């Protein structure tokens, strides 16, 4: 069984927002909606400062708060680790929006909650999510964490001391690993 | 919107949290009055039982209206998700609304007797057999007015914890959300429970002492029902002051994030609403009026003042306004905060 995960190399991100636009195009989102966003942060004081972009999207947690709080069981986690919302069961109570530490869920105008699905329709056919393929600096890396020969597995094995998960305090155990600045 | 905060629960949720508390509080105070003195405090028990079901129904309408897909609300009641406070709460509200309607029916005047009405209607029929069996059943007999009073204590015993759970649940619903530092505070459910009991008591007092007391109130009633409902209100106010202080204390000490969140009510956007309405109008003004009402009895040990419906009316209206603004501030302030890591 595949166990999908992603590595985001924060040091490479230049803040061009191509991933966001690609995601919006693919998922037919309006301009103010997106499944991923960049958290922009500035450190220091001129002239010694730097600015970082942290690409944030659904972390596909192994211990997802959105799944445990969902009152109808519409939020669920697949065996391959992708967290999804079953739009038929979603009643739009918005409790999962309140429970998500990453603030990545949006309300669709059809009345259900949606978020990054790791571009399931591409991944199931052996492809890559749109935010990965569109990135010009190769910030994101997507693959199967269970396959020891996959690019992402080798990368994680080599850089394990540099990788962190986002907002570890919540014990959500994300599937997205960040290489921090 | 992304990365920043947006309001996904608006004032309808605040209304729901408020009226669910009023219902739970009215039910609890009704049962309490019944157990303490069935005869002596019958008015409180009766008014509480009459009030309890209706705010809850309004609240459920608001709650369902707030869903993005209101007509799919029934999906809440075909599944039980043990980990979801909202799922458990939906079931709890179902049980509580049934119990509060039963309690309402048990306290109706004797002339309204549904079971007797059914028996009367079916008296002269001999078929179909099912209807005759229903008519002659002992269950229907036990549902007639003379027998019904025996169920009141049983219903009280079952309903009291359920009502308290409803009062607590509205706080737990928000309190379990760990990414929202303003809500994720152990004192929040307690704050909501005390506020629920306080607004429930106030609603009983509003009907009993203000609307029904407009025409004047007998001395005997002033000394029993009115005195007790005001005393309960008074002590709940002291409790709610303590819980509010501990709530703010908790915000400042739990974590750096919640201390940041506390700024919203300590100088930030919701300062005026919180301190001006939820605290001064909701607690301090009625507290002073209660002291004025109860001073002769507690301190001077003389007879209570003559009944003035306006004092009771202003006190209880202020408590109700304050209770709503408290829910409003907490619902909005909680959404304006999100856990931040460096």
mmCIF file of C-alpha atoms in Angstrom, chain B residues 11 101 235:
data_model
loop_
_atom_site.group_PDB
_atom_site.id
_atom_site.type_symbol
_atom_site.label_atom_id
_atom_site.label_comp_id
_atom_site.label_asym_id
_atom_site.label_seq_id
_atom_site.Cartn_x
_atom_site.Cartn_y
_atom_site.Cartn_z
ATOM 1 C CA UNK B 11 -24.122 35.569 15.001
ATOM 2 C CA UNK B 101 -41.369 18.877 25.907
ATOM 3 C CA UNK B 235 -25.297 33.539 43.823
#
